[in-house]
Amino acid sequence: MIFPVLRGLLSPLLIPVTFLLFSLNLLVFIVTLGENEEGDRKIEAILSNRSFIETQGAAFAQMISRQDGASVFSPMLHQLAAKALNGDSDSRRLLGNLAVRNATFMRDAENYDFVGDEIALEKWRSAFKELKSVQAEHPTYQWGLSRLHNGWLQYITYQFSHSGIVHLFWNMVFLLLFGGFVETTLGGSFVILSYLGGGLLGAFAYSKLSGISSSPLVGASAAVSALIAFVGIVGMVRKRKLRFFYWLLPAEGYYGFAYLPSWLVLLVMLLPDLGGYLAATRDFGSVAYSAHLGGAAWGFAMAAALSVGLLRSEREKPFRAQHSSQIEPPGDSQNGPKAA
Amino acid sequence: MVLEDFSLPERGAVPRGGSFQSSSHEERGPWPASPRDRLAATVADFIVFLPILALVIAPFSREAREAQILGSEEAWSAAVGSALAAGFFALLVYQTLTVLVFGATPGKLALGLRVVSTSLPGGHRPRPIEAFLRALFWCLEVCLLGIPWLAVFSNERRRPVHDRVADTEVVTYSKSRRAVPAEPSLVEMSLASGFQSATLAVCAMVLTVEITRIQTRYASLESKIMRLEEEGYVCPEIKEAIDKSSVRRLDSTKDRLETALSLYLSGAVEKICVEAEAELALWKNEEAPLAYFAKAVAFEDIEKAEPYFEKACDESMRGDVCKAVALIRGSVREAEEEGERDRDAENQHERETLKVLTSIDETSPDYLRTLAVRYLVEKRDNESALSLLDAAMSFDGARDFAAQERAKALWRLGRKEEARAALTSALFLLGPEGRLNLAQWFCRNEVLASGCSSESTAACSQVREAVNDNEAWLHRPEIASAYLHTVSCSAKEESLQSLTERLPFMTGRRVAAALLKAQKGERREAVLELQEILKGSSSNRGVFLTDANVLLASIAENTDELAPVQSAWSRMDERSEGWLTVGRSLLKNLVRLGSWDAALTTGLKLRQEDRFDRESLELTLLAAKKAGRPIVEQTLLTGAERRPSSLQKRSRK
C-alpha cells in the first residue's frame, strides 16, 4: 500500500486558500445535513415499499418495450424489459429500482398511458408524485447536477455538496494534502484555478460522456482530481520525487516514508478512474468516473500551460525534493500572490 | 529504509566483470536476494500493476456485470473467462518487458534487486527467451495461488522453479540484504519441495473435479435455461398440467390462468404461481376480469382483495368470473362474523349463492367447480358437493382434490361403505402427501366415531407406515392425533407409553397419558386427567381437544363426568369439523347414559347444522320419544324431507 502524504496536513495560516475551500465544503455539508437526512428517509420509505417497486418495474418495462430501437434506452434495458414482461420478477424489481435513475422515465412517467393492474397503478401514481415532490426539496437535488436542476449555478455548487460523510472525508483529505502542497509551492491562485476549473470541466465531461441523469452529480472529486493530476504531471515533467507513506510487509524496514517518482500518483490515483469509467455499466454505478476524468484533463492542461510558460508562479519556488518536513519560513509568502 | 531513495546514484546498470565463480565473489556480490525482500518486491509490484490490470480488464468486467444483471450464465462465464485470460496476458507482458528492459520489475527495482541470467557470465540481464520463460512460469505459479514460490527455500541460491527453468537468479548488490541460509538444510529443502509437490497434486485433482462438475452442471443448466425461456417463468406444475391436457395451450393466457387457479384452489401449488400468472396477464392487458380475480384470490388480506374483486366483476352477475367472486364473497362473509351470527343475513346470502351454484355444472371451468365444492363442503351440503365432484376434473391437482373430497363427502353423508371404497381407490391414485392426508382424516374419523374397528385399521395402517418411515410427520397435529389413535387401537401398552413422551404436543401427550390410564383400567384417573385438560385449555379449537372431548364422553359413567364436555362443546365454533365430531359423540353418549333431555337439545342443535346425518337423526328421535316430546318428532321428520336442495334435484335429471 502506498499513500501520498506530500507535505502533510498544514496549518490554515500557511494554506488559507485551501482551507477556505475546505471550510466551504464542510459548511455546506453541516448546513444541509438535517434536510438531507429527512429527505433520504422519506425517499427510502417510498422506495422500500415492495409493491411500489414491482409496479414501477412493470410500468418501466412497458415504457421501454414500446420504444423502438436503442436510442432512448440501452440494449440491456430492452433485454431486462423483455424478461420482466415475460414474468421474471427479479428483472421486474431491478427495473423498478433502475427507473428512479432513468431521466426519461422520471420525466414522462407521470403522464404516461400505462395499461395494466389499475389498482396497483393508482397507488403507484400517488406514491410517485410524492417521490418527485420530496426530490424537488432535497438538498442534494438542489445543489447537485441533475436533469431536474441543470442550470449554470449547479455546475459550481455541485462541487461543494457531498453524498455522505465518507465521501466528504476522503475528498477533503486529498484536497488538504494536494491543495496544501500546491499552495505552498506555487500559490493559492493555482489552487482555486485547479479546483473550480477541474470542477467545471469535470461536470462538462460528465454531461458529454455519461449524460446528466435524474440522479444528481455531487462531490468535489472532479475538482480534487484536477489538483492530483496537476501535481503528478508537473512533478513528472520536472523529474521530482514526492513524499509517500509505504507499507509492504509487517516487518521493520518494510514500511515508512520515502520519496518516490511522481508518476506513481497518476498510476495509483487516476488510472483506476479510467478503468472504472470503461468498466462502468450504463444506467448503473454510483461513482461518476467521467467527471473525475474531466477534472484530471483540466489538471493536465494546467500542467502543460505551466510548463510552456503560459502560467507562471510568482513564488518562483520550484518543487523541491525535501528530505525534512520543514516548510519554508513564513517570510517567503510575501513574494507570492495575495492569497485570498 | 527499504525502498530506495532514487536520488541516490543510479544502480540500474549491472556491473561487469567477475563471474559467479570468482573468488572475490564473496566481497563484491551479487548475492542471492533474501526471500523477504522478494516478497516485499512482489507486494510493491502488485501496487503498481493493479491499476494497469483494472484498465485491461475493464471492458470484460462491464460485460460480466451486464450478463449478471440479465441473468445470462453463459455470457457471464465467457466474460469472466476473457477477463482472466486478459489479466494473465497483461501480467505476462508486464513481467517480461520490465525484466528485459530494466533488468527487474518495478517492485524489485524499488527494493534494489535485480534479475540476472546464469547462462551468461558477469551478471548479465536475462536474454529475451529467459525473461519470457521466467515470466511465464511466474504467472502460472500465481494461478496456483503462489504456493510454488515456497520452492524458493528449496535451495541455497534461492531459485524457485521459474528461476531454474529460465536460467535466472534474483540477486542483490547490497551485502547486508543478502539471503543468509545457515547451512544447506536438507530438511528445509525437502519440506519446501515436498510441500510444493503435494500442493500441486491436490490442485490438479481439485481442478479436475471442478471441471467435471461444471460440465455436468452446465449440461443441465442449459436445458433448464431453455425450458425457462420456453415457459416464460411459469411454475413447472402449471406447465406439466397443460402439457398433459390435450386441449389446453401454454401460449393462451386464459388457459394458463384457469389452470393456475384450479391448481391453487385444490391446494396443489403455492399462491405465488397464481400471482405470477395474474401479473403477466394484467400487464399484457389480456383476460383482465379473470386476472383481477386471480390476483384477488392470491391475497390473504380480504381488504386488499376487495377492490380486485370489484374490478373482476363490475357488471351484472354473469360470466364464470362473477360466479366465482360471488362464491368467495359468500364464504368470506360467514367467516367474518365470529360473534353473534345473523341468521337472516346468512340465509339471504345463501339464497344468492344458491342461484349461482345452480348454474354451475360439468361444463364450468375446473377452478369454478373446485371453488363450488369447497363452498358446499363449508356449508355442509355434501350431497351437492358430491354431484359436482362426480363429473371429471381435468387437472391432476384438481383430480386429487376431487378424489379426496368425494371420499370425505360420502363419509359425512353417512354412506360409510361407499366412502371406504372411495378411500381405497383414492389412496391408489394419490401421491404420498395426499395419501397421508386422506388416511389421517379417515383414521381419526373412524376411531372417533365408532372406536377401534377393522375398518379403521385399513386407513390407520397407512398412517403408521408413514410415521414409522419418517417421524417428522408427528409434528403435524392431525397426523400425530391419527397416530395416537392407531397406537391405542393396537392395544400395545409400551407403544402408548412411549407416545406419552414422544408426541411433540403437550395436550397430545396428556391425552395419550389419559388413554393409557383408561386402557389399564384406571378409569377414574383418566376422567380426572381429561377434565383437567378441558379446563386448562384456553382455546376452543385444536385437534387434541376434540380427542379429549370424545374420549371423556365415551368413558364417562354419569352426567357429572360428562358436564365438562358439554360446556366445552358449547364454546366451540359450530362451523368447525371438530364441533360436529364432538357433538355426535356427545349425543351418542348422552343417549347411552339415558339423559334424554340433554340428548334431545344436543341432537336438535346438531340437526340445525348438519342436515343429512341419519345416525344423529335416529338418536335424536329416540331421545324425543323417551323424553315424551312427540311434536318434536314430527317436525324433525318432516323437516328432513322438506328442506330443498335444488342442486340435488338437478343432478337426478
Tab-separated table of C-alpha atoms in Angstrom, chain A residues 95-240:
chain	number	residue	atom	x	y	z
A	95	LEU	CA	-36.158	-2.289	-13.342
A	96	GLY	CA	-38.254	-0.792	-10.585
A	97	ASN	CA	-35.090	0.353	-8.843
A	98	LEU	CA	-33.426	1.494	-12.047
A	99	ALA	CA	-36.420	3.567	-13.052
A	100	VAL	CA	-35.619	6.169	-10.424
A	101	ARG	CA	-32.259	6.829	-12.038
A	102	ASN	CA	-33.567	6.991	-15.571
A	103	ALA	CA	-34.179	10.567	-16.634
A	104	THR	CA	-36.636	9.679	-19.391
A	105	PHE	CA	-38.809	7.664	-17.059
A	106	MET	CA	-38.779	10.248	-14.302
A	107	ARG	CA	-39.792	12.898	-16.784
A	108	ASP	CA	-42.503	11.011	-18.658
A	109	ALA	CA	-43.964	8.543	-16.197
A	110	GLU	CA	-46.443	10.851	-14.521
A	111	ASN	CA	-48.476	11.409	-17.647
A	112	TYR	CA	-47.726	8.176	-19.416
A	113	ASP	CA	-50.585	5.969	-20.501
A	114	PHE	CA	-49.806	2.689	-18.728
A	115	VAL	CA	-52.001	-0.332	-19.229
A	116	GLY	CA	-52.070	-2.939	-16.516
A	117	ASP	CA	-53.168	-3.551	-12.971
A	118	GLU	CA	-55.268	-0.416	-12.474
A	119	ILE	CA	-55.498	-0.657	-8.730
A	120	ALA	CA	-51.770	-1.056	-8.237
A	121	LEU	CA	-51.100	1.720	-10.761
A	122	GLU	CA	-53.291	4.144	-8.823
A	123	LYS	CA	-51.343	3.568	-5.655
A	124	TRP	CA	-48.092	3.810	-7.532
A	125	ARG	CA	-49.015	7.111	-9.143
A	126	SER	CA	-49.707	8.825	-5.853
A	127	ALA	CA	-46.509	7.495	-4.309
A	128	PHE	CA	-44.571	8.568	-7.397
A	129	LYS	CA	-45.924	12.105	-7.145
A	130	GLU	CA	-44.840	12.224	-3.550
A	131	LEU	CA	-41.396	10.976	-4.508
A	132	LYS	CA	-40.979	13.752	-7.032
A	133	SER	CA	-42.023	16.433	-4.600
A	134	VAL	CA	-39.600	15.124	-1.959
A	135	GLN	CA	-36.836	15.141	-4.543
A	136	ALA	CA	-37.574	18.714	-5.530
A	137	GLU	CA	-36.924	19.844	-1.966
A	138	HIS	CA	-33.986	17.566	-1.234
A	139	PRO	CA	-30.697	19.488	-0.814
A	140	THR	CA	-28.704	17.021	-2.863
A	141	TYR	CA	-31.048	17.594	-5.761
A	142	GLN	CA	-30.910	21.324	-5.314
A	143	TRP	CA	-27.154	21.601	-5.087
A	144	GLY	CA	-26.216	18.751	-7.375
A	145	LEU	CA	-26.271	18.471	-11.134
A	146	SER	CA	-29.215	16.529	-12.478
A	147	ARG	CA	-31.868	16.739	-15.148
A	148	LEU	CA	-34.135	18.410	-12.651
A	149	HIS	CA	-31.634	21.155	-11.901
A	150	ASN	CA	-29.031	21.740	-14.557
A	151	GLY	CA	-28.518	25.453	-14.622
A	152	TRP	CA	-25.095	27.101	-14.640
A	153	LEU	CA	-25.301	27.557	-10.870
A	154	GLN	CA	-25.410	23.830	-10.348
A	155	TYR	CA	-22.186	23.471	-12.321
A	156	ILE	CA	-20.487	25.286	-9.457
A	157	THR	CA	-22.485	24.334	-6.404
A	158	TYR	CA	-22.276	20.605	-7.038
A	159	GLN	CA	-18.570	20.722	-6.176
A	160	PHE	CA	-19.322	21.671	-2.584
A	161	SER	CA	-22.043	19.156	-1.849
A	162	HIS	CA	-21.407	15.549	-0.844
A	163	SER	CA	-23.490	12.427	-0.565
A	164	GLY	CA	-22.221	11.255	2.795
A	165	ILE	CA	-19.604	11.669	5.486
A	166	VAL	CA	-17.234	9.141	3.917
A	167	HIS	CA	-17.468	10.861	0.542
A	168	LEU	CA	-16.722	14.188	2.201
A	169	PHE	CA	-13.909	12.785	4.320
A	170	TRP	CA	-11.813	11.338	1.528
A	171	ASN	CA	-12.299	14.289	-0.768
A	172	MET	CA	-11.236	16.671	1.957
A	173	VAL	CA	-8.200	14.638	2.893
A	174	PHE	CA	-6.889	14.782	-0.639
A	175	LEU	CA	-7.910	18.411	-1.026
A	176	LEU	CA	-5.889	19.377	2.018
A	177	LEU	CA	-2.886	17.283	1.032
A	178	PHE	CA	-2.631	18.212	-2.611
A	179	GLY	CA	-4.107	21.658	-2.311
A	180	GLY	CA	-1.762	22.448	0.536
A	181	PHE	CA	1.165	21.248	-1.484
A	182	VAL	CA	0.254	23.387	-4.498
A	183	GLU	CA	-0.426	26.414	-2.363
A	184	THR	CA	2.876	26.303	-0.531
A	185	THR	CA	4.860	25.728	-3.703
A	186	LEU	CA	3.032	27.668	-6.378
A	187	GLY	CA	0.457	29.780	-4.654
A	188	GLY	CA	-3.190	29.956	-3.790
A	189	SER	CA	-4.373	31.135	-7.153
A	190	PHE	CA	-3.276	27.847	-8.652
A	191	VAL	CA	-5.406	26.038	-6.116
A	192	ILE	CA	-8.528	27.993	-6.944
A	193	LEU	CA	-7.911	27.704	-10.632
A	194	SER	CA	-7.441	23.942	-10.422
A	195	TYR	CA	-10.370	23.371	-8.159
A	196	LEU	CA	-13.002	25.378	-9.961
A	197	GLY	CA	-11.703	24.684	-13.434
A	198	GLY	CA	-11.486	20.983	-12.691
A	199	GLY	CA	-14.989	21.004	-11.315
A	200	LEU	CA	-16.379	22.741	-14.356
A	201	LEU	CA	-14.587	20.623	-16.897
A	202	GLY	CA	-15.468	17.525	-14.912
A	203	ALA	CA	-19.147	18.385	-14.974
A	204	PHE	CA	-18.927	19.112	-18.649
A	205	ALA	CA	-17.208	15.797	-19.355
A	206	TYR	CA	-19.828	14.067	-17.234
A	207	SER	CA	-22.637	15.580	-19.233
A	208	LYS	CA	-20.999	14.600	-22.502
A	209	LEU	CA	-19.676	11.158	-21.642
A	210	SER	CA	-22.168	9.779	-19.173
A	211	GLY	CA	-25.068	12.097	-19.671
A	212	ILE	CA	-26.849	14.039	-16.977
A	213	SER	CA	-29.264	11.672	-15.351
A	214	SER	CA	-32.015	12.040	-12.838
A	215	SER	CA	-29.607	11.080	-10.072
A	216	PRO	CA	-27.661	14.212	-9.181
A	217	LEU	CA	-23.922	14.542	-9.555
A	218	VAL	CA	-22.325	15.770	-6.355
A	219	GLY	CA	-18.866	15.923	-4.902
A	220	ALA	CA	-15.535	17.631	-5.065
A	221	SER	CA	-13.947	14.565	-6.657
A	222	ALA	CA	-13.573	16.148	-10.084
A	223	ALA	CA	-12.013	19.251	-8.618
A	224	VAL	CA	-9.670	17.255	-6.429
A	225	SER	CA	-8.761	15.044	-9.384
A	226	ALA	CA	-7.613	18.162	-11.178
A	227	LEU	CA	-5.290	19.009	-8.295
A	228	ILE	CA	-3.902	15.500	-8.213
A	229	ALA	CA	-3.311	15.362	-11.966
A	230	PHE	CA	-1.664	18.775	-11.862
A	231	VAL	CA	0.741	17.767	-9.132
A	232	GLY	CA	1.513	14.437	-10.761
A	233	ILE	CA	2.272	15.803	-14.181
A	234	VAL	CA	4.280	18.807	-13.077
A	235	GLY	CA	6.312	16.501	-10.900
A	236	MET	CA	6.874	14.148	-13.823
A	237	VAL	CA	7.939	16.936	-16.147
A	238	ARG	CA	10.310	18.378	-13.623
A	239	LYS	CA	11.550	14.915	-12.664
A	240	ARG	CA	10.858	15.401	-8.980
